[in-house]
Amino acid sequence: MAERIAVIGGGILGLAVARRLGRVVPGSTVTVFEKEHDVAQHQTGRNSGVVHAGLYYKPGSLKATLCRRGVGLLREYCEARGIRYEECGKVVVAVDDSELGRLDDIAQRATANGVPDTRMLDATELRTIEPHARGVAALHSPTTAIVDYPAVARALRADILDAGGAVRTGAEVIGVDDGPAGVRLRLRVRGSAPVAPNGNHHTAAVDGGTVRVVSESVGPFDRLISCAGLHSDEVAALTGEDSSPRIIPFRGDYWLLRPDRRDLVRGLIYPVPDPRYPFLGIHLTKRVDGEILVGPNAVLATAREGYTVGTVDRGDLRQTLSWPGFQKMAKTHWRTGAKEILRTASRRAFVAEARRYVPELRTADVVRGPAGVRAQAVARDGSLVDDFVLAVRGRVVHVRNAPSPGATASLAIAEHIVADAVPERTS
Ligand SMILES: Cc1cc2nc3c(=O)[nH]c(=O)nc-3n(C[C@H](O)[C@H](O)[C@H](O)COP(=O)(O)OP(=O)(O)OC[C@H]3O[C@@H](n4cnc5c(N)ncnc54)[C@H](O)[C@@H]3O)c2cc1C
């Protein structure tokens, strides 16, 4: 029997899952619901653009296995769709002897995860790869790459449409009713997004005098997959899922190298990360358009979609501050948090961090760049959830934690989710 499937979220994950479902469930009709006016408006369109090779992740974890599988799938996909994919390579630099032990741990994980061609470099060899980087040693990963993730997302959308599916933008899911006949969704539809003929709709508000906002009910669907990124905990709550883990938004600000200083960086230059955190530290990253990013830091965001310092959403902030997991996390990590706030306020402090491994970098070499917000899941006990987390409950699947390398792993995460959700079609 033909299945009706709904996917929440038009980021790279929702689109990858919808495309995969359309392929393995013949005759299915797949609809993606995205609240923004276009796809890839949040994490997918606001990240470092790196295709991680799988260096850091605990062997056997979902991050390790799906990142490795995802790299191969993404490279093939980009080749097939003519999307630029550049293996510019990456060095992880130990700036002094105190970092050598941790660099060695990363090298061992890389080997255990099957990352090809990694090699330890001494200080002289490092300079042959990245002439302006300085350190006592470095781990080189020549297959780490860069890609245009929004272009990948647009190609995935085209595949979904070609296969007869639909991607409805301007359609926010605000209610989920998982009843005996299937899953019905309540939508808040903005602007010119079409209203389905079977939807119950009424004009609920007039926004700014021009934008029409209507509510609509759609369904029933046989399956629902939620890939709601920064809102994944809120969408999970709509189906009665546990409130743990909660999404705590961490903003990452970037600076851009001035064009005449881009020659300081050939590929990707990373520090040895602090193993207490899932963030990789401020790095220098070449983008496919030739720009060089410096960043991102990791500072608590005062709104889930708060891309500037002044953006505050009182509801989001209240949710963060009242979450017991956040309070415990803040007690343990307040020193690091304070340092990150300083780096946000001061360009000099931000650049000083990157100057540790590229000493020629000056404060005047950078101009303000973009920002992204990470959807980082924090458990009730205050721990930052490291691995990808998927919750499968009958016909509903929630992606509850998909931080970096989530974009790299997206096609593999989609394979994995679909194999769990529709085992009879993929076994
Ligand atoms: C600063 C930063 C740097 C990163 N760098 C890298 C990197 O270099 N390499 C890498 O692999 N990964 C990186 N990541 C991680 C990567 O971007 C994410 O893992 C990936 O984009 C997750 O995709 P997603 O589809 O889950 O999330 P998103 O792209 O955030 O998409 C979720 C979508 O759901 C929609 N949505 C939410 N709620 C609703 C609702 N109720 N109804 C309808 N729609 C809804 C949102 O509008 C959004 O479009 C980085 C992330 C950040 C923030």
Coordinates of C-alpha atoms and ligand atoms in Angstrom, one line a residue:
M1 CA 0.0 0.0 0.0
A2 CA 1.3 3.5 -0.8
E3 CA 2.6 5.3 2.2
R4 CA 2.2 8.9 3.2
I5 CA 5.3 10.2 4.9
A6 CA 5.9 13.6 6.5
V7 CA 9.4 15.0 7.3
I8 CA 9.8 18.1 9.5
G9 CA 12.8 20.3 8.6
G10 CA 14.2 21.5 5.4
G11 CA 17.8 21.4 6.5
I12 CA 20.3 18.9 5.0
L13 CA 19.1 16.1 7.3
G14 CA 15.4 16.4 6.6
L15 CA 16.0 16.7 2.9
A16 CA 18.4 13.7 2.9
V17 CA 15.9 11.6 4.8
A18 CA 13.0 12.6 2.5
R19 CA 15.1 11.8 -0.6
R20 CA 16.1 8.4 0.8
L21 CA 12.5 7.5 1.8
G22 CA 11.3 8.4 -1.6
R23 CA 13.8 5.9 -3.0
V24 CA 13.3 2.9 -0.7
V25 CA 9.5 3.1 -0.2
P26 CA 8.1 2.8 -3.8
G27 CA 4.8 4.5 -4.3
S28 CA 5.2 6.6 -1.2
T29 CA 4.4 10.3 -1.1
V30 CA 6.9 12.3 0.9
T31 CA 6.3 15.8 2.1
V32 CA 8.9 18.0 3.8
F33 CA 7.5 20.8 6.0
E34 CA 9.9 23.7 6.5
K35 CA 9.0 26.8 8.5
E36 CA 11.3 29.2 6.6
H37 CA 10.8 30.7 3.1
D38 CA 13.6 28.5 1.8
V39 CA 15.7 25.4 2.6
A40 CA 19.0 25.5 4.5
Q41 CA 18.4 28.7 6.4
H42 CA 19.8 27.6 9.7
Q43 CA 22.6 25.2 10.7
T44 CA 23.0 23.8 7.1
G45 CA 23.5 27.3 5.6
R46 CA 25.6 28.7 8.5
N47 CA 28.4 26.3 9.2
S48 CA 32.1 25.9 8.4
G49 CA 31.5 24.0 5.1
V50 CA 34.0 21.2 6.1
V51 CA 33.6 17.6 5.1
H52 CA 35.1 16.0 8.2
A53 CA 37.2 12.9 7.6
G54 CA 36.3 11.4 11.0
L55 CA 39.4 12.2 13.0
Y56 CA 38.0 13.0 16.5
Y57 CA 35.1 10.7 17.1
K58 CA 35.0 7.8 19.6
P59 CA 35.5 4.6 17.6
G60 CA 32.2 2.7 17.2
S61 CA 30.1 5.7 17.9
L62 CA 27.4 6.9 15.5
K63 CA 29.4 10.0 14.8
A64 CA 32.5 7.9 13.8
T65 CA 30.6 5.3 11.7
L66 CA 28.2 7.7 10.0
C67 CA 30.8 10.3 9.4
R68 CA 33.0 7.8 7.6
R69 CA 30.1 6.4 5.5
G70 CA 28.8 10.0 5.0
V71 CA 32.1 11.2 3.4
G72 CA 32.0 8.6 0.7
L73 CA 28.3 9.1 0.0
L74 CA 28.7 12.9 -0.1
R75 CA 31.7 12.8 -2.4
E76 CA 29.9 10.5 -4.8
Y77 CA 26.7 12.7 -4.7
C78 CA 28.6 15.9 -5.3
E79 CA 30.4 14.3 -8.3
A80 CA 27.1 13.1 -9.7
R81 CA 25.4 16.5 -9.2
G82 CA 28.3 18.7 -10.3
I83 CA 28.6 20.3 -6.8
R84 CA 32.1 21.6 -6.0
Y85 CA 33.9 19.3 -3.5
E86 CA 37.5 20.2 -2.8
E87 CA 39.9 17.9 -0.9
C88 CA 42.0 20.8 0.4
G89 CA 43.3 18.8 3.4
K90 CA 43.6 19.8 7.0
V91 CA 46.3 20.0 9.7
V92 CA 45.5 19.8 13.5
V93 CA 48.4 21.7 15.1
A94 CA 49.9 21.1 18.6
V95 CA 51.4 24.4 19.5
D96 CA 53.6 23.1 22.4
D97 CA 54.6 19.8 24.1
S98 CA 51.6 19.9 26.5
E99 CA 49.3 19.2 23.5
L100 CA 51.2 16.3 22.1
G101 CA 49.4 13.6 24.1
R102 CA 46.0 14.8 23.0
L103 CA 47.2 15.0 19.4
D104 CA 48.4 11.5 19.6
D105 CA 44.9 10.4 20.9
I106 CA 43.3 12.0 17.9
A107 CA 45.8 10.2 15.6
Q108 CA 44.9 6.9 17.2
R109 CA 41.2 7.6 16.8
A110 CA 41.7 8.5 13.2
T111 CA 43.4 5.2 12.5
A112 CA 40.7 3.3 14.5
N113 CA 38.0 5.0 12.4
G114 CA 39.7 4.1 9.2
V115 CA 40.5 7.7 8.1
P116 CA 42.8 7.3 5.0
D117 CA 46.3 8.7 4.6
T118 CA 46.6 10.6 8.0
R119 CA 50.2 11.2 9.0
M120 CA 52.0 12.9 11.8
L121 CA 54.2 15.9 10.8
D122 CA 57.1 17.5 12.6
A123 CA 57.5 21.3 12.7
T124 CA 59.4 21.5 9.4
E125 CA 56.9 19.2 7.5
L126 CA 54.0 21.2 8.8
R127 CA 55.5 24.3 7.1
T128 CA 55.6 22.4 3.7
I129 CA 51.9 21.9 3.9
E130 CA 50.9 25.2 5.6
P131 CA 53.8 27.6 5.3
H132 CA 52.4 30.1 7.8
A133 CA 51.4 27.6 10.5
R134 CA 53.6 27.0 13.5
G135 CA 53.6 24.2 16.0
V136 CA 55.7 21.4 17.4
A137 CA 53.8 18.8 15.5
A138 CA 50.6 18.3 13.5
L139 CA 48.3 15.6 12.3
H140 CA 47.7 15.9 8.5
S141 CA 44.5 14.6 6.9
P142 CA 44.8 15.1 3.2
T143 CA 41.2 13.9 2.4
T144 CA 39.4 16.4 4.7
A145 CA 37.4 18.5 2.2
I146 CA 35.2 21.6 1.8
V147 CA 31.8 21.8 0.1
D148 CA 28.9 24.1 -0.4
Y149 CA 26.2 22.6 1.9
P150 CA 23.4 24.8 0.8
A151 CA 24.0 23.7 -2.8
V152 CA 23.8 20.1 -1.6
A153 CA 20.5 20.9 0.2
R154 CA 19.1 22.5 -3.0
A155 CA 20.1 19.4 -5.1
L156 CA 18.4 17.1 -2.5
R157 CA 15.3 19.2 -2.8
A158 CA 15.4 18.9 -6.6
D159 CA 15.7 15.1 -6.2
I160 CA 12.6 15.0 -3.9
L161 CA 10.6 17.0 -6.3
D162 CA 11.7 14.9 -9.3
A163 CA 10.6 11.8 -7.4
G164 CA 7.1 13.2 -7.0
G165 CA 7.6 14.5 -3.4
A166 CA 6.9 18.0 -2.1
V167 CA 8.8 20.5 -0.1
R168 CA 6.5 23.0 1.6
T169 CA 8.3 26.1 2.8
G170 CA 6.7 28.7 5.1
A171 CA 4.9 25.8 6.9
E172 CA 5.7 25.4 10.6
V173 CA 4.6 22.3 12.4
I174 CA 2.9 23.5 15.7
G175 CA 1.0 20.4 16.7
V176 CA 1.3 16.6 16.2
D177 CA -1.6 14.2 16.8
D178 CA -0.5 10.5 16.6
G179 CA -3.8 8.8 16.5
P180 CA -5.1 5.3 15.4
A181 CA -5.6 6.5 11.8
G182 CA -2.2 8.0 11.5
V183 CA -0.3 11.1 12.4
R184 CA -2.0 14.5 11.8
L185 CA 0.0 17.7 11.8
R186 CA -1.1 21.2 12.7
L187 CA 0.7 23.8 10.6
R188 CA 1.1 27.6 10.8
V189 CA 1.4 28.6 7.2
R190 CA 2.9 31.9 6.3
G191 CA 2.8 34.1 3.1
S192 CA 2.1 32.5 -0.2
A193 CA 2.6 28.9 0.8
P194 CA -0.3 26.9 -0.7
V195 CA -3.0 25.6 1.5
A196 CA -3.8 21.9 0.9
P197 CA -7.3 21.3 -0.3
N198 CA -7.9 18.9 2.6
G199 CA -6.6 21.3 5.2
N200 CA -8.9 23.0 7.7
H201 CA -7.7 26.6 7.6
H202 CA -8.7 30.0 8.8
T203 CA -7.0 33.4 8.9
A204 CA -5.5 33.6 12.4
A205 CA -3.6 36.8 12.2
V206 CA -2.3 39.4 9.9
D207 CA 1.4 39.9 10.3
G208 CA 2.7 43.4 9.6
G209 CA -0.4 44.0 7.5
T210 CA 0.9 42.0 4.5
V211 CA 1.8 38.4 5.4
R212 CA -1.1 36.0 5.8
V213 CA -0.8 33.5 8.6
V214 CA -3.3 30.6 8.5
S215 CA -3.5 27.4 10.5
E216 CA -4.0 24.2 8.7
S217 CA -4.4 20.5 9.5
V218 CA -2.7 17.9 7.3
G219 CA -2.6 14.1 7.3
P220 CA -3.0 11.4 8.2
F221 CA 0.6 10.2 7.6
D222 CA 1.8 6.7 8.0
R223 CA 5.2 7.9 9.2
L224 CA 6.8 11.1 10.6
I225 CA 10.5 11.9 10.8
S226 CA 11.5 15.1 12.6
C227 CA 14.8 16.7 11.8
A228 CA 14.0 20.1 13.4
G229 CA 17.6 21.1 14.3
L230 CA 17.5 23.9 16.9
H231 CA 13.8 23.1 17.7
S232 CA 14.2 19.3 17.8
D233 CA 13.4 19.1 21.6
E234 CA 10.3 21.3 21.1
V235 CA 9.0 19.2 18.3
A236 CA 9.7 16.0 20.3
A237 CA 7.6 17.5 23.1
L238 CA 4.7 17.8 20.7
T239 CA 4.6 13.9 20.6
G240 CA 5.0 13.5 24.3
E241 CA 8.7 12.7 24.2
D242 CA 10.9 13.3 27.2
S243 CA 12.2 16.8 27.7
S244 CA 15.8 15.5 28.1
P245 CA 18.0 16.2 26.2
R246 CA 17.1 19.9 25.8
I247 CA 18.6 21.9 23.0
I248 CA 20.9 24.6 24.3
P249 CA 21.9 27.0 21.4
F250 CA 25.6 27.9 21.1
R251 CA 26.4 30.7 18.7
G252 CA 29.5 30.5 16.7
D253 CA 30.8 33.8 15.3
Y254 CA 33.2 33.9 12.3
W255 CA 35.6 36.6 11.1
L256 CA 36.8 36.6 7.5
L257 CA 40.4 37.2 6.3
R258 CA 40.8 40.3 4.2
P259 CA 41.4 39.2 0.6
D260 CA 45.1 40.3 0.6
R261 CA 45.8 38.1 3.6
R262 CA 44.2 34.9 2.3
D263 CA 47.6 33.5 1.4
L264 CA 48.2 32.8 5.1
V265 CA 46.1 29.7 4.7
R266 CA 46.1 27.0 2.0
G267 CA 43.5 24.6 3.4
L268 CA 42.2 24.0 6.9
I269 CA 44.2 24.8 10.0
Y270 CA 42.8 23.5 13.3
P271 CA 44.0 23.6 17.0
V272 CA 44.0 20.5 19.2
P273 CA 40.5 20.7 20.7
D274 CA 39.7 20.6 24.4
P275 CA 38.4 17.1 24.9
R276 CA 35.9 18.3 27.5
Y277 CA 33.8 19.9 24.8
P278 CA 32.2 18.7 21.5
F279 CA 33.5 21.9 19.8
L280 CA 36.7 21.9 17.7
G281 CA 38.1 25.3 18.7
I282 CA 38.7 28.4 16.6
H283 CA 40.1 27.3 13.2
L284 CA 41.1 28.8 9.9
T285 CA 38.9 27.4 7.1
K286 CA 39.0 27.8 3.4
R287 CA 35.5 28.0 1.8
V288 CA 34.7 26.8 -1.7
D289 CA 34.1 30.5 -2.7
G290 CA 37.8 31.3 -1.8
E291 CA 37.0 33.2 1.5
I292 CA 38.9 32.2 4.6
L293 CA 36.8 31.9 7.8
V294 CA 38.3 32.4 11.3
G295 CA 36.1 30.9 13.9
P296 CA 33.8 29.8 15.3
N297 CA 33.8 30.5 19.0
A298 CA 31.1 28.8 21.1
V299 CA 29.0 31.2 23.3
L300 CA 25.6 30.7 24.8
A301 CA 23.0 32.2 22.4
T302 CA 20.1 34.2 23.8
A303 CA 17.8 32.9 21.1
R304 CA 17.7 29.6 19.2
E305 CA 18.0 31.5 16.0
G306 CA 20.0 34.4 17.4
Y307 CA 22.8 35.2 15.0
T308 CA 23.8 38.5 16.5
V309 CA 24.8 39.5 20.1
G310 CA 21.7 41.6 20.6
T311 CA 19.1 39.0 19.5
V312 CA 17.1 37.9 22.5
D313 CA 14.1 35.6 22.5
R314 CA 12.7 35.7 26.0
G315 CA 10.9 32.3 25.7
D316 CA 14.1 30.6 24.4
L317 CA 16.2 32.2 27.1
R318 CA 13.7 31.2 29.9
Q319 CA 13.7 27.6 28.6
T320 CA 17.6 27.6 28.7
L321 CA 18.0 29.1 32.1
S322 CA 15.3 27.0 33.7
W323 CA 16.7 23.7 32.4
P324 CA 18.4 21.9 35.3
G325 CA 20.9 20.5 32.9
F326 CA 21.9 24.0 31.9
Q327 CA 22.3 25.1 35.5
K328 CA 24.6 22.1 36.2
M329 CA 26.6 22.7 33.0
A330 CA 27.0 26.4 33.8
K331 CA 28.4 25.6 37.3
T332 CA 31.0 23.3 35.9
H333 CA 32.0 25.3 32.8
W334 CA 31.6 28.9 33.8
R335 CA 35.3 29.8 33.3
T336 CA 35.3 28.6 29.7
G337 CA 32.0 30.4 29.2
A338 CA 33.5 33.6 30.5
K339 CA 36.5 33.3 28.1
E340 CA 34.1 32.7 25.2
I341 CA 32.2 35.9 26.0
L342 CA 35.4 37.9 26.1
R343 CA 36.3 36.5 22.6
T344 CA 32.9 37.6 21.4
A345 CA 33.3 41.1 22.7
S346 CA 36.9 41.6 21.5
R347 CA 38.2 41.0 18.0
R348 CA 41.7 41.2 19.5
A349 CA 41.1 38.3 21.9
F350 CA 39.4 36.3 19.1
V351 CA 42.3 36.7 16.7
A352 CA 44.9 36.0 19.4
E353 CA 43.5 32.5 19.7
A354 CA 44.1 31.8 16.0
R355 CA 47.5 33.5 16.2
R356 CA 48.7 30.7 18.5
Y357 CA 49.2 28.6 15.4
V358 CA 49.4 31.2 12.7
P359 CA 51.6 33.9 14.3
E360 CA 51.6 36.3 11.4
L361 CA 47.9 36.9 11.8
R362 CA 47.1 40.4 13.0
T363 CA 43.9 41.8 14.4
A364 CA 43.6 44.2 11.4
D365 CA 43.6 41.2 9.0
V366 CA 40.0 40.2 9.7
V367 CA 36.6 41.7 9.1
R368 CA 33.2 40.6 10.6
G369 CA 31.9 37.4 9.0
P370 CA 28.7 35.3 9.4
A371 CA 27.5 33.4 12.4
G372 CA 25.8 30.1 13.1
V373 CA 24.0 28.6 16.0
R374 CA 24.7 25.0 17.0
A375 CA 21.8 22.8 18.3
Q376 CA 23.7 21.2 21.1
A377 CA 21.7 18.7 23.2
V378 CA 22.3 18.9 27.0
A379 CA 21.1 16.1 29.3
R380 CA 19.3 16.7 32.6
D381 CA 22.6 15.9 34.4
G382 CA 24.3 18.8 32.7
S383 CA 26.4 16.7 30.3
L384 CA 26.8 17.9 26.7
V385 CA 25.6 15.0 24.6
D386 CA 28.4 14.0 22.3
D387 CA 27.0 11.4 19.9
F388 CA 24.1 11.7 17.5
V389 CA 20.8 10.8 19.2
L390 CA 17.8 9.3 17.3
A391 CA 14.6 8.4 19.1
V392 CA 12.5 5.8 17.2
R393 CA 9.0 5.4 18.6
G394 CA 6.8 3.3 16.3
R395 CA 6.0 5.4 13.3
V396 CA 7.6 8.5 14.6
V397 CA 11.4 9.2 14.6
H398 CA 13.0 12.2 16.2
V399 CA 16.6 13.3 15.5
R400 CA 17.4 14.8 18.9
N401 CA 21.1 15.6 18.5
A402 CA 22.9 16.1 15.2
P403 CA 25.7 18.6 15.7
S404 CA 28.9 18.6 13.7
P405 CA 29.8 16.4 11.7
G406 CA 26.0 16.2 11.0
A407 CA 26.3 17.8 7.6
T408 CA 29.2 15.6 6.5
A409 CA 27.2 12.5 7.8
S410 CA 23.8 13.6 6.4
L411 CA 23.4 11.0 3.7
A412 CA 24.6 8.2 6.0
I413 CA 22.3 9.4 8.8
A414 CA 19.4 9.3 6.3
E415 CA 20.3 5.7 5.4
H416 CA 20.5 4.8 9.1
I417 CA 17.2 6.4 10.0
V418 CA 15.4 4.9 7.1
A419 CA 16.8 1.4 7.9
D420 CA 15.5 1.8 11.5
A421 CA 12.2 3.3 10.5
V422 CA 11.4 1.1 7.5
P423 CA 13.4 -2.1 8.2
E424 CA 11.3 -4.2 5.9
R425 CA 12.2 -2.1 2.9
T426 CA 16.0 -2.0 3.5
S427 CA 16.9 -5.4 5.0
Ligands
LIG1 C1 28.7 27.1 13.5 C2 28.5 25.7 13.0 C3 29.6 25.1 12.3 C4 29.4 23.8 11.8 N1 30.4 23.3 11.0 C5 30.2 22.0 10.4 C6 31.1 21.5 9.5 O1 32.1 22.2 9.1 N2 30.9 20.3 9.0 C7 29.8 19.5 9.3 O2 29.7 18.4 8.9 N3 28.9 20.0 10.2 C8 29.0 21.3 10.7 N4 28.1 21.8 11.6 C9 26.9 21.0 11.9 C10 25.9 20.9 10.8 O3 25.7 22.2 10.3 C11 24.6 20.3 11.3 O4 25.0 19.0 11.8 C12 23.6 20.1 10.2 O5 23.4 21.2 9.4 C13 22.3 19.6 10.8 O6 21.3 19.7 9.8 P1 19.7 19.7 10.2 O7 19.0 19.5 9.0 O8 19.5 18.8 11.4 O9 19.6 21.2 10.9 P2 19.1 22.6 10.3 O10 20.0 22.9 9.1 O11 19.2 23.5 11.4 O12 17.7 22.3 9.8 C14 16.6 22.2 10.6 C15 15.4 22.8 9.9 O13 14.2 22.5 10.6 C16 13.3 23.6 10.5 N5 12.3 23.6 11.6 C17 12.5 23.6 12.9 N6 11.4 23.5 13.6 C18 10.4 23.4 12.6 C19 9.0 23.2 12.7 N7 8.3 23.2 13.9 N8 8.3 23.2 11.5 C20 8.9 23.2 10.3 N9 10.3 23.4 10.2 C21 11.0 23.4 11.4 C22 14.3 24.8 10.6 O14 13.7 26.0 10.1 C23 15.5 24.3 9.9 O15 15.5 24.7 8.5 C24 28.2 23.1 12.0 C25 27.2 23.7 12.7 C26 27.3 25.1 13.1 C27 26.1 25.7 13.7

